[in-house]
Amino acid sequence: MSITITHSRIPTQAHILPAPSRQLLIAFMSSDSLSSHIALGLVLSLTSIGVGYKFATVASSSSQATPPSTGVTNIPQTQVQPALSEPEVQTPEVAAEDDAEDIPDGDLDAVSAGWTEQCKMVLIVRTDLKMAPGTIATQLSVRCYKALTAKNPKLLRHWEFTGQAKIALKGKSEDQLLELQAIAKSLNLCARVATSRELGDNVRTVLAIGPAPVNLVNEVTGKLRLL
């Protein structure tokens, strides 16, 4: 019995084979012998094995070229800088002075300044003594600073924030210094008088008022001239 095979009966899977194998398949299927069918089966088996081996080789090379993702992103290490310590606030050294006053202080805590209000400290120096008041005025400023540090630190900080203005004014006599001191303390202003050891313990030379709001200080010293 002979079997006739036409091209229309070639399996559709044959189209995925290489061109030489496909031509060989057509030739074998067109023959009538039993041996041709056996050979056809061998060709199809070998071709399938070759195609499978090629696909496996390509897949293996692809997996080796691309390393598996671990899902972990490398984060660059940053050097942690140590926290900077705040600078120490140095309090000016206060000369050893007797803080006892002839006229007691008012309520130093009662004086306040507005947010943008200027403050100042005035130093009233006696001009009738013909002396250099620089060192005495410095020590006197420190005494006022010390007093307000304890009684009204908020006002002191405001004065520092607005520029720490210091004004030197002319004083005529010791009596004038004592009068201005009394007026200043009646307004709750900080007022300190310095004495000169060269001239005697009871000789008052410089009067410091403030720091306090400018308008309030001017009520006491507004008529005095600059030194």
JSON list of C-alpha atoms in Angstrom, two decimals:
[
{"chain": "A", "resi": 1, "resn": "MET", "atom": "CA", "xyz": [0.00, 0.00, 0.00]},
{"chain": "A", "resi": 2, "resn": "SER", "atom": "CA", "xyz": [1.34, 3.37, -0.97]},
{"chain": "A", "resi": 3, "resn": "ILE", "atom": "CA", "xyz": [0.68, 6.67, 0.88]},
{"chain": "A", "resi": 4, "resn": "THR", "atom": "CA", "xyz": [0.67, 9.93, -0.96]},
{"chain": "A", "resi": 5, "resn": "ILE", "atom": "CA", "xyz": [1.47, 13.02, 1.12]},
{"chain": "A", "resi": 6, "resn": "THR", "atom": "CA", "xyz": [0.91, 16.50, -0.26]},
{"chain": "A", "resi": 7, "resn": "HIS", "atom": "CA", "xyz": [2.37, 19.77, 1.01]},
{"chain": "A", "resi": 8, "resn": "SER", "atom": "CA", "xyz": [-1.02, 20.78, 2.41]},
{"chain": "A", "resi": 9, "resn": "ARG", "atom": "CA", "xyz": [-0.78, 17.89, 4.94]},
{"chain": "A", "resi": 10, "resn": "ILE", "atom": "CA", "xyz": [2.57, 19.02, 6.40]},
{"chain": "A", "resi": 11, "resn": "PRO", "atom": "CA", "xyz": [2.13, 19.76, 10.13]},
{"chain": "A", "resi": 12, "resn": "THR", "atom": "CA", "xyz": [1.95, 23.39, 11.07]},
{"chain": "A", "resi": 13, "resn": "GLN", "atom": "CA", "xyz": [4.75, 22.83, 13.67]},
{"chain": "A", "resi": 14, "resn": "ALA", "atom": "CA", "xyz": [7.17, 22.34, 10.76]},
{"chain": "A", "resi": 15, "resn": "HIS", "atom": "CA", "xyz": [7.19, 26.08, 10.09]},
{"chain": "A", "resi": 16, "resn": "ILE", "atom": "CA", "xyz": [9.23, 26.74, 13.25]},
{"chain": "A", "resi": 17, "resn": "LEU", "atom": "CA", "xyz": [12.09, 24.47, 11.98]},
{"chain": "A", "resi": 18, "resn": "PRO", "atom": "CA", "xyz": [15.17, 25.84, 10.21]},
{"chain": "A", "resi": 19, "resn": "ALA", "atom": "CA", "xyz": [15.00, 25.99, 6.40]},
{"chain": "A", "resi": 20, "resn": "PRO", "atom": "CA", "xyz": [17.21, 22.91, 5.72]},
{"chain": "A", "resi": 21, "resn": "SER", "atom": "CA", "xyz": [15.28, 20.75, 8.16]},
{"chain": "A", "resi": 22, "resn": "ARG", "atom": "CA", "xyz": [11.98, 21.97, 6.77]},
{"chain": "A", "resi": 23, "resn": "GLN", "atom": "CA", "xyz": [13.01, 21.03, 3.20]},
{"chain": "A", "resi": 24, "resn": "LEU", "atom": "CA", "xyz": [14.19, 17.62, 4.38]},
{"chain": "A", "resi": 25, "resn": "LEU", "atom": "CA", "xyz": [10.86, 17.09, 6.15]},
{"chain": "A", "resi": 26, "resn": "ILE", "atom": "CA", "xyz": [8.94, 17.87, 2.95]},
{"chain": "A", "resi": 27, "resn": "ALA", "atom": "CA", "xyz": [11.09, 15.46, 0.97]},
{"chain": "A", "resi": 28, "resn": "PHE", "atom": "CA", "xyz": [10.62, 12.62, 3.45]},
{"chain": "A", "resi": 29, "resn": "MET", "atom": "CA", "xyz": [6.87, 13.16, 3.72]},
{"chain": "A", "resi": 30, "resn": "SER", "atom": "CA", "xyz": [6.63, 13.05, -0.06]},
{"chain": "A", "resi": 31, "resn": "SER", "atom": "CA", "xyz": [8.26, 9.57, -0.25]},
{"chain": "A", "resi": 32, "resn": "ASP", "atom": "CA", "xyz": [6.29, 6.32, -0.03]},
{"chain": "A", "resi": 33, "resn": "SER", "atom": "CA", "xyz": [8.65, 4.06, 1.85]},
{"chain": "A", "resi": 34, "resn": "LEU", "atom": "CA", "xyz": [8.38, 3.04, 5.50]},
{"chain": "A", "resi": 35, "resn": "SER", "atom": "CA", "xyz": [12.02, 3.86, 6.04]},
{"chain": "A", "resi": 36, "resn": "SER", "atom": "CA", "xyz": [11.37, 7.42, 5.03]},
{"chain": "A", "resi": 37, "resn": "HIS", "atom": "CA", "xyz": [8.79, 7.75, 7.82]},
{"chain": "A", "resi": 38, "resn": "ILE", "atom": "CA", "xyz": [11.24, 6.35, 10.36]},
{"chain": "A", "resi": 39, "resn": "ALA", "atom": "CA", "xyz": [13.92, 8.75, 9.19]},
{"chain": "A", "resi": 40, "resn": "LEU", "atom": "CA", "xyz": [11.36, 11.57, 9.39]},
{"chain": "A", "resi": 41, "resn": "GLY", "atom": "CA", "xyz": [10.71, 10.82, 13.04]},
{"chain": "A", "resi": 42, "resn": "LEU", "atom": "CA", "xyz": [14.45, 10.88, 13.80]},
{"chain": "A", "resi": 43, "resn": "VAL", "atom": "CA", "xyz": [14.86, 14.22, 12.03]},
{"chain": "A", "resi": 44, "resn": "LEU", "atom": "CA", "xyz": [12.01, 15.77, 14.00]},
{"chain": "A", "resi": 45, "resn": "SER", "atom": "CA", "xyz": [13.38, 14.45, 17.30]},
{"chain": "A", "resi": 46, "resn": "LEU", "atom": "CA", "xyz": [16.93, 15.67, 16.64]},
{"chain": "A", "resi": 47, "resn": "THR", "atom": "CA", "xyz": [15.65, 19.04, 15.46]},
{"chain": "A", "resi": 48, "resn": "SER", "atom": "CA", "xyz": [13.52, 19.50, 18.60]},
{"chain": "A", "resi": 49, "resn": "ILE", "atom": "CA", "xyz": [16.49, 18.60, 20.81]},
{"chain": "A", "resi": 50, "resn": "GLY", "atom": "CA", "xyz": [18.71, 21.11, 18.97]},
{"chain": "A", "resi": 51, "resn": "VAL", "atom": "CA", "xyz": [16.14, 23.92, 19.23]},
{"chain": "A", "resi": 52, "resn": "GLY", "atom": "CA", "xyz": [15.60, 23.22, 22.93]},
{"chain": "A", "resi": 53, "resn": "TYR", "atom": "CA", "xyz": [19.35, 23.20, 23.60]},
{"chain": "A", "resi": 54, "resn": "LYS", "atom": "CA", "xyz": [19.75, 26.54, 21.82]},
{"chain": "A", "resi": 55, "resn": "PHE", "atom": "CA", "xyz": [16.95, 28.15, 23.85]},
{"chain": "A", "resi": 56, "resn": "ALA", "atom": "CA", "xyz": [18.45, 26.80, 27.10]},
{"chain": "A", "resi": 57, "resn": "THR", "atom": "CA", "xyz": [21.89, 28.19, 26.20]},
{"chain": "A", "resi": 58, "resn": "VAL", "atom": "CA", "xyz": [20.49, 31.67, 25.44]},
{"chain": "A", "resi": 59, "resn": "ALA", "atom": "CA", "xyz": [18.48, 31.73, 28.68]},
{"chain": "A", "resi": 60, "resn": "SER", "atom": "CA", "xyz": [21.52, 30.63, 30.70]},
{"chain": "A", "resi": 61, "resn": "SER", "atom": "CA", "xyz": [23.77, 33.34, 29.22]},
{"chain": "A", "resi": 62, "resn": "SER", "atom": "CA", "xyz": [21.05, 35.98, 29.88]},
{"chain": "A", "resi": 63, "resn": "SER", "atom": "CA", "xyz": [20.76, 35.02, 33.56]},
{"chain": "A", "resi": 64, "resn": "GLN", "atom": "CA", "xyz": [24.55, 35.17, 34.01]},
{"chain": "A", "resi": 65, "resn": "ALA", "atom": "CA", "xyz": [24.84, 38.59, 32.35]},
{"chain": "A", "resi": 66, "resn": "THR", "atom": "CA", "xyz": [22.21, 40.18, 34.59]},
{"chain": "A", "resi": 67, "resn": "PRO", "atom": "CA", "xyz": [22.83, 39.64, 38.32]},
{"chain": "A", "resi": 68, "resn": "PRO", "atom": "CA", "xyz": [19.73, 38.96, 40.40]},
{"chain": "A", "resi": 69, "resn": "SER", "atom": "CA", "xyz": [18.26, 41.97, 42.12]},
{"chain": "A", "resi": 70, "resn": "THR", "atom": "CA", "xyz": [18.42, 41.82, 45.89]},
{"chain": "A", "resi": 71, "resn": "GLY", "atom": "CA", "xyz": [15.94, 44.64, 46.36]},
{"chain": "A", "resi": 72, "resn": "VAL", "atom": "CA", "xyz": [18.43, 46.56, 48.52]},
{"chain": "A", "resi": 73, "resn": "THR", "atom": "CA", "xyz": [19.60, 50.00, 47.36]},
{"chain": "A", "resi": 74, "resn": "ASN", "atom": "CA", "xyz": [23.13, 51.00, 48.26]},
{"chain": "A", "resi": 75, "resn": "ILE", "atom": "CA", "xyz": [22.98, 54.17, 50.33]},
{"chain": "A", "resi": 76, "resn": "PRO", "atom": "CA", "xyz": [26.16, 56.30, 50.35]},
{"chain": "A", "resi": 77, "resn": "GLN", "atom": "CA", "xyz": [27.62, 56.67, 53.80]},
{"chain": "A", "resi": 78, "resn": "THR", "atom": "CA", "xyz": [27.70, 60.18, 55.15]},
{"chain": "A", "resi": 79, "resn": "GLN", "atom": "CA", "xyz": [30.01, 61.38, 57.83]},
{"chain": "A", "resi": 80, "resn": "VAL", "atom": "CA", "xyz": [28.14, 62.57, 60.89]},
{"chain": "A", "resi": 81, "resn": "GLN", "atom": "CA", "xyz": [29.51, 65.85, 62.14]},
{"chain": "A", "resi": 82, "resn": "PRO", "atom": "CA", "xyz": [29.69, 66.27, 65.90]},
{"chain": "A", "resi": 83, "resn": "ALA", "atom": "CA", "xyz": [27.24, 68.77, 67.34]},
{"chain": "A", "resi": 84, "resn": "LEU", "atom": "CA", "xyz": [28.78, 72.14, 67.99]},
{"chain": "A", "resi": 85, "resn": "SER", "atom": "CA", "xyz": [28.65, 73.24, 71.57]},
{"chain": "A", "resi": 86, "resn": "GLU", "atom": "CA", "xyz": [27.23, 76.65, 72.28]},
{"chain": "A", "resi": 87, "resn": "PRO", "atom": "CA", "xyz": [29.82, 79.30, 73.10]},
{"chain": "A", "resi": 88, "resn": "GLU", "atom": "CA", "xyz": [30.07, 80.16, 76.73]},
{"chain": "A", "resi": 89, "resn": "VAL", "atom": "CA", "xyz": [28.68, 83.55, 77.68]},
{"chain": "A", "resi": 90, "resn": "GLN", "atom": "CA", "xyz": [31.25, 85.43, 79.63]},
{"chain": "A", "resi": 91, "resn": "THR", "atom": "CA", "xyz": [30.01, 87.79, 82.29]},
{"chain": "A", "resi": 92, "resn": "PRO", "atom": "CA", "xyz": [32.19, 90.87, 82.66]},
{"chain": "A", "resi": 93, "resn": "GLU", "atom": "CA", "xyz": [34.23, 90.96, 85.80]},
{"chain": "A", "resi": 94, "resn": "VAL", "atom": "CA", "xyz": [32.89, 93.40, 88.31]},
{"chain": "A", "resi": 95, "resn": "ALA", "atom": "CA", "xyz": [35.29, 95.46, 90.32]},
{"chain": "A", "resi": 96, "resn": "ALA", "atom": "CA", "xyz": [34.98, 95.14, 94.05]},
{"chain": "A", "resi": 97, "resn": "GLU", "atom": "CA", "xyz": [32.66, 97.99, 94.92]},
{"chain": "A", "resi": 98, "resn": "ASP", "atom": "CA", "xyz": [30.40, 98.81, 97.79]},
{"chain": "A", "resi": 99, "resn": "ASP", "atom": "CA", "xyz": [26.86, 98.47, 96.40]},
{"chain": "A", "resi": 100, "resn": "ALA", "atom": "CA", "xyz": [25.34, 100.30, 99.33]},
{"chain": "A", "resi": 101, "resn": "GLU", "atom": "CA", "xyz": [23.63, 103.49, 98.13]},
{"chain": "A", "resi": 102, "resn": "ASP", "atom": "CA", "xyz": [22.59, 106.58, 100.01]},
{"chain": "A", "resi": 103, "resn": "ILE", "atom": "CA", "xyz": [19.27, 106.55, 98.14]},
{"chain": "A", "resi": 104, "resn": "PRO", "atom": "CA", "xyz": [17.52, 103.16, 97.92]},
{"chain": "A", "resi": 105, "resn": "ASP", "atom": "CA", "xyz": [16.58, 101.78, 94.51]},
{"chain": "A", "resi": 106, "resn": "GLY", "atom": "CA", "xyz": [13.05, 101.91, 93.22]},
{"chain": "A", "resi": 107, "resn": "ASP", "atom": "CA", "xyz": [11.35, 99.00, 91.51]},
{"chain": "A", "resi": 108, "resn": "LEU", "atom": "CA", "xyz": [13.96, 98.20, 88.86]},
{"chain": "A", "resi": 109, "resn": "ASP", "atom": "CA", "xyz": [11.79, 95.42, 87.45]},
{"chain": "A", "resi": 110, "resn": "ALA", "atom": "CA", "xyz": [9.00, 97.91, 86.63]},
{"chain": "A", "resi": 111, "resn": "VAL", "atom": "CA", "xyz": [10.86, 99.48, 83.69]},
{"chain": "A", "resi": 112, "resn": "SER", "atom": "CA", "xyz": [10.24, 97.92, 80.28]},
{"chain": "A", "resi": 113, "resn": "ALA", "atom": "CA", "xyz": [10.84, 98.80, 76.64]},
{"chain": "A", "resi": 114, "resn": "GLY", "atom": "CA", "xyz": [8.78, 98.30, 73.50]},
{"chain": "A", "resi": 115, "resn": "TRP", "atom": "CA", "xyz": [9.85, 95.86, 70.82]},
{"chain": "A", "resi": 116, "resn": "THR", "atom": "CA", "xyz": [11.60, 98.51, 68.69]},
{"chain": "A", "resi": 117, "resn": "GLU", "atom": "CA", "xyz": [12.19, 101.10, 71.41]},
{"chain": "A", "resi": 118, "resn": "GLN", "atom": "CA", "xyz": [15.79, 102.25, 71.78]},
{"chain": "A", "resi": 119, "resn": "CYS", "atom": "CA", "xyz": [17.56, 102.05, 75.14]},
{"chain": "A", "resi": 120, "resn": "LYS", "atom": "CA", "xyz": [20.71, 103.73, 76.42]},
{"chain": "A", "resi": 121, "resn": "MET", "atom": "CA", "xyz": [22.97, 104.19, 79.41]},
{"chain": "A", "resi": 122, "resn": "VAL", "atom": "CA", "xyz": [24.29, 107.65, 80.30]},
{"chain": "A", "resi": 123, "resn": "LEU", "atom": "CA", "xyz": [27.46, 108.48, 82.23]},
{"chain": "A", "resi": 124, "resn": "ILE", "atom": "CA", "xyz": [27.47, 111.93, 83.83]},
{"chain": "A", "resi": 125, "resn": "VAL", "atom": "CA", "xyz": [31.03, 113.02, 84.54]},
{"chain": "A", "resi": 126, "resn": "ARG", "atom": "CA", "xyz": [31.97, 115.95, 86.74]},
{"chain": "A", "resi": 127, "resn": "THR", "atom": "CA", "xyz": [34.01, 118.46, 84.75]},
{"chain": "A", "resi": 128, "resn": "ASP", "atom": "CA", "xyz": [35.01, 120.59, 87.76]},
{"chain": "A", "resi": 129, "resn": "LEU", "atom": "CA", "xyz": [37.47, 117.94, 89.00]},
{"chain": "A", "resi": 130, "resn": "LYS", "atom": "CA", "xyz": [39.71, 118.03, 85.90]},
{"chain": "A", "resi": 131, "resn": "MET", "atom": "CA", "xyz": [40.36, 114.27, 86.03]},
{"chain": "A", "resi": 132, "resn": "ALA", "atom": "CA", "xyz": [40.35, 111.39, 83.56]},
{"chain": "A", "resi": 133, "resn": "PRO", "atom": "CA", "xyz": [37.13, 109.48, 84.28]},
{"chain": "A", "resi": 134, "resn": "GLY", "atom": "CA", "xyz": [37.63, 106.59, 81.82]},
{"chain": "A", "resi": 135, "resn": "THR", "atom": "CA", "xyz": [38.42, 103.78, 84.28]},
{"chain": "A", "resi": 136, "resn": "ILE", "atom": "CA", "xyz": [35.86, 104.96, 86.84]},
{"chain": "A", "resi": 137, "resn": "ALA", "atom": "CA", "xyz": [33.12, 105.15, 84.17]},
{"chain": "A", "resi": 138, "resn": "THR", "atom": "CA", "xyz": [33.91, 101.61, 83.02]},
{"chain": "A", "resi": 139, "resn": "GLN", "atom": "CA", "xyz": [33.65, 100.21, 86.54]},
{"chain": "A", "resi": 140, "resn": "LEU", "atom": "CA", "xyz": [30.42, 102.12, 87.09]},
{"chain": "A", "resi": 141, "resn": "SER", "atom": "CA", "xyz": [28.88, 100.68, 83.91]},
{"chain": "A", "resi": 142, "resn": "VAL", "atom": "CA", "xyz": [29.67, 97.21, 85.19]},
{"chain": "A", "resi": 143, "resn": "ARG", "atom": "CA", "xyz": [27.91, 97.96, 88.48]},
{"chain": "A", "resi": 144, "resn": "CYS", "atom": "CA", "xyz": [24.73, 98.97, 86.62]},
{"chain": "A", "resi": 145, "resn": "TYR", "atom": "CA", "xyz": [25.02, 95.86, 84.47]},
{"chain": "A", "resi": 146, "resn": "LYS", "atom": "CA", "xyz": [25.32, 93.72, 87.58]},
{"chain": "A", "resi": 147, "resn": "ALA", "atom": "CA", "xyz": [22.28, 95.33, 89.22]},
{"chain": "A", "resi": 148, "resn": "LEU", "atom": "CA", "xyz": [20.01, 94.82, 86.19]},
{"chain": "A", "resi": 149, "resn": "THR", "atom": "CA", "xyz": [21.24, 91.26, 85.67]},
{"chain": "A", "resi": 150, "resn": "ALA", "atom": "CA", "xyz": [19.67, 90.41, 89.01]},
{"chain": "A", "resi": 151, "resn": "LYS", "atom": "CA", "xyz": [16.61, 92.70, 88.91]},
{"chain": "A", "resi": 152, "resn": "ASN", "atom": "CA", "xyz": [15.59, 93.21, 85.28]},
{"chain": "A", "resi": 153, "resn": "PRO", "atom": "CA", "xyz": [17.45, 90.86, 82.88]},
{"chain": "A", "resi": 154, "resn": "LYS", "atom": "CA", "xyz": [14.80, 91.30, 80.17]},
{"chain": "A", "resi": 155, "resn": "LEU", "atom": "CA", "xyz": [15.48, 95.03, 79.93]},
{"chain": "A", "resi": 156, "resn": "LEU", "atom": "CA", "xyz": [19.21, 94.37, 79.92]},
{"chain": "A", "resi": 157, "resn": "ARG", "atom": "CA", "xyz": [18.91, 91.94, 77.01]},
{"chain": "A", "resi": 158, "resn": "HIS", "atom": "CA", "xyz": [16.79, 94.45, 75.09]},
{"chain": "A", "resi": 159, "resn": "TRP", "atom": "CA", "xyz": [19.49, 97.08, 75.55]},
{"chain": "A", "resi": 160, "resn": "GLU", "atom": "CA", "xyz": [22.11, 94.66, 74.23]},
{"chain": "A", "resi": 161, "resn": "PHE", "atom": "CA", "xyz": [19.86, 93.76, 71.30]},
{"chain": "A", "resi": 162, "resn": "THR", "atom": "CA", "xyz": [19.36, 97.41, 70.30]},
{"chain": "A", "resi": 163, "resn": "GLY", "atom": "CA", "xyz": [23.06, 98.31, 70.24]},
{"chain": "A", "resi": 164, "resn": "GLN", "atom": "CA", "xyz": [24.19, 98.89, 73.88]},
{"chain": "A", "resi": 165, "resn": "ALA", "atom": "CA", "xyz": [24.28, 102.66, 73.48]},
{"chain": "A", "resi": 166, "resn": "LYS", "atom": "CA", "xyz": [26.38, 104.57, 76.04]},
{"chain": "A", "resi": 167, "resn": "ILE", "atom": "CA", "xyz": [26.40, 108.36, 76.19]},
{"chain": "A", "resi": 168, "resn": "ALA", "atom": "CA", "xyz": [28.84, 110.51, 78.21]},
{"chain": "A", "resi": 169, "resn": "LEU", "atom": "CA", "xyz": [27.44, 113.80, 79.53]},
{"chain": "A", "resi": 170, "resn": "LYS", "atom": "CA", "xyz": [28.88, 116.77, 81.43]},
{"chain": "A", "resi": 171, "resn": "GLY", "atom": "CA", "xyz": [28.11, 117.26, 85.10]},
{"chain": "A", "resi": 172, "resn": "LYS", "atom": "CA", "xyz": [28.77, 120.50, 87.01]},
{"chain": "A", "resi": 173, "resn": "SER", "atom": "CA", "xyz": [29.11, 119.40, 90.60]},
{"chain": "A", "resi": 174, "resn": "GLU", "atom": "CA", "xyz": [28.60, 116.69, 93.19]},
{"chain": "A", "resi": 175, "resn": "ASP", "atom": "CA", "xyz": [25.29, 118.21, 94.22]},
{"chain": "A", "resi": 176, "resn": "GLN", "atom": "CA", "xyz": [24.03, 117.91, 90.65]},
{"chain": "A", "resi": 177, "resn": "LEU", "atom": "CA", "xyz": [24.99, 114.23, 90.55]},
{"chain": "A", "resi": 178, "resn": "LEU", "atom": "CA", "xyz": [23.08, 113.53, 93.76]},
{"chain": "A", "resi": 179, "resn": "GLU", "atom": "CA", "xyz": [20.04, 115.43, 92.50]},
{"chain": "A", "resi": 180, "resn": "LEU", "atom": "CA", "xyz": [19.98, 113.54, 89.21]},
{"chain": "A", "resi": 181, "resn": "GLN", "atom": "CA", "xyz": [20.43, 110.25, 91.05]},
{"chain": "A", "resi": 182, "resn": "ALA", "atom": "CA", "xyz": [17.40, 110.94, 93.22]},
{"chain": "A", "resi": 183, "resn": "ILE", "atom": "CA", "xyz": [15.25, 111.81, 90.19]},
{"chain": "A", "resi": 184, "resn": "ALA", "atom": "CA", "xyz": [16.36, 108.69, 88.33]},
{"chain": "A", "resi": 185, "resn": "LYS", "atom": "CA", "xyz": [15.55, 106.37, 91.22]},
{"chain": "A", "resi": 186, "resn": "SER", "atom": "CA", "xyz": [12.13, 107.97, 91.65]},
{"chain": "A", "resi": 187, "resn": "LEU", "atom": "CA", "xyz": [11.44, 106.80, 88.07]},
{"chain": "A", "resi": 188, "resn": "ASN", "atom": "CA", "xyz": [12.60, 103.26, 88.95]},
{"chain": "A", "resi": 189, "resn": "LEU", "atom": "CA", "xyz": [15.79, 103.70, 86.90]},
{"chain": "A", "resi": 190, "resn": "CYS", "atom": "CA", "xyz": [19.06, 102.06, 87.85]},
{"chain": "A", "resi": 191, "resn": "ALA", "atom": "CA", "xyz": [21.46, 104.79, 89.05]},
{"chain": "A", "resi": 192, "resn": "ARG", "atom": "CA", "xyz": [24.93, 104.32, 90.53]},
{"chain": "A", "resi": 193, "resn": "VAL", "atom": "CA", "xyz": [27.49, 106.89, 91.75]},
{"chain": "A", "resi": 194, "resn": "ALA", "atom": "CA", "xyz": [31.24, 106.27, 91.76]},
{"chain": "A", "resi": 195, "resn": "THR", "atom": "CA", "xyz": [33.77, 107.80, 94.13]},
{"chain": "A", "resi": 196, "resn": "SER", "atom": "CA", "xyz": [37.46, 108.45, 93.51]},
{"chain": "A", "resi": 197, "resn": "ARG", "atom": "CA", "xyz": [39.97, 107.03, 95.96]},
{"chain": "A", "resi": 198, "resn": "GLU", "atom": "CA", "xyz": [42.49, 109.61, 94.81]},
{"chain": "A", "resi": 199, "resn": "LEU", "atom": "CA", "xyz": [40.26, 112.47, 95.91]},
{"chain": "A", "resi": 200, "resn": "GLY", "atom": "CA", "xyz": [38.74, 110.75, 98.95]},
{"chain": "A", "resi": 201, "resn": "ASP", "atom": "CA", "xyz": [36.05, 108.18, 99.65]},
{"chain": "A", "resi": 202, "resn": "ASN", "atom": "CA", "xyz": [33.29, 110.75, 99.91]},
{"chain": "A", "resi": 203, "resn": "VAL", "atom": "CA", "xyz": [34.04, 112.57, 96.65]},
{"chain": "A", "resi": 204, "resn": "ARG", "atom": "CA", "xyz": [31.52, 111.50, 94.00]},
{"chain": "A", "resi": 205, "resn": "THR", "atom": "CA", "xyz": [32.83, 111.78, 90.48]},
{"chain": "A", "resi": 206, "resn": "VAL", "atom": "CA", "xyz": [30.60, 109.92, 87.98]},
{"chain": "A", "resi": 207, "resn": "LEU", "atom": "CA", "xyz": [26.90, 109.02, 87.87]},
{"chain": "A", "resi": 208, "resn": "ALA", "atom": "CA", "xyz": [25.61, 106.20, 85.66]},
{"chain": "A", "resi": 209, "resn": "ILE", "atom": "CA", "xyz": [21.90, 105.90, 84.78]},
{"chain": "A", "resi": 210, "resn": "GLY", "atom": "CA", "xyz": [20.34, 103.02, 82.91]},
{"chain": "A", "resi": 211, "resn": "PRO", "atom": "CA", "xyz": [20.22, 101.23, 80.65]},
{"chain": "A", "resi": 212, "resn": "ALA", "atom": "CA", "xyz": [16.60, 102.19, 80.09]},
{"chain": "A", "resi": 213, "resn": "PRO", "atom": "CA", "xyz": [14.33, 103.53, 77.33]},
{"chain": "A", "resi": 214, "resn": "VAL", "atom": "CA", "xyz": [15.73, 106.71, 75.77]},
{"chain": "A", "resi": 215, "resn": "ASN", "atom": "CA", "xyz": [12.66, 108.85, 76.48]},
{"chain": "A", "resi": 216, "resn": "LEU", "atom": "CA", "xyz": [12.64, 107.86, 80.14]},
{"chain": "A", "resi": 217, "resn": "VAL", "atom": "CA", "xyz": [16.34, 108.61, 80.60]},
{"chain": "A", "resi": 218, "resn": "ASN", "atom": "CA", "xyz": [15.93, 111.97, 78.85]},
{"chain": "A", "resi": 219, "resn": "GLU", "atom": "CA", "xyz": [13.46, 113.03, 81.54]},
{"chain": "A", "resi": 220, "resn": "VAL", "atom": "CA", "xyz": [16.44, 113.03, 83.90]},
{"chain": "A", "resi": 221, "resn": "THR", "atom": "CA", "xyz": [19.37, 114.09, 81.70]},
{"chain": "A", "resi": 222, "resn": "GLY", "atom": "CA", "xyz": [17.73, 115.82, 78.74]},
{"chain": "A", "resi": 223, "resn": "LYS", "atom": "CA", "xyz": [19.28, 119.23, 79.52]},
{"chain": "A", "resi": 224, "resn": "LEU", "atom": "CA", "xyz": [22.87, 118.04, 79.91]},
{"chain": "A", "resi": 225, "resn": "ARG", "atom": "CA", "xyz": [25.51, 118.47, 77.20]},
{"chain": "A", "resi": 226, "resn": "LEU", "atom": "CA", "xyz": [27.68, 115.82, 75.64]},
{"chain": "A", "resi": 227, "resn": "LEU", "atom": "CA", "xyz": [31.10, 115.38, 77.18]}
]
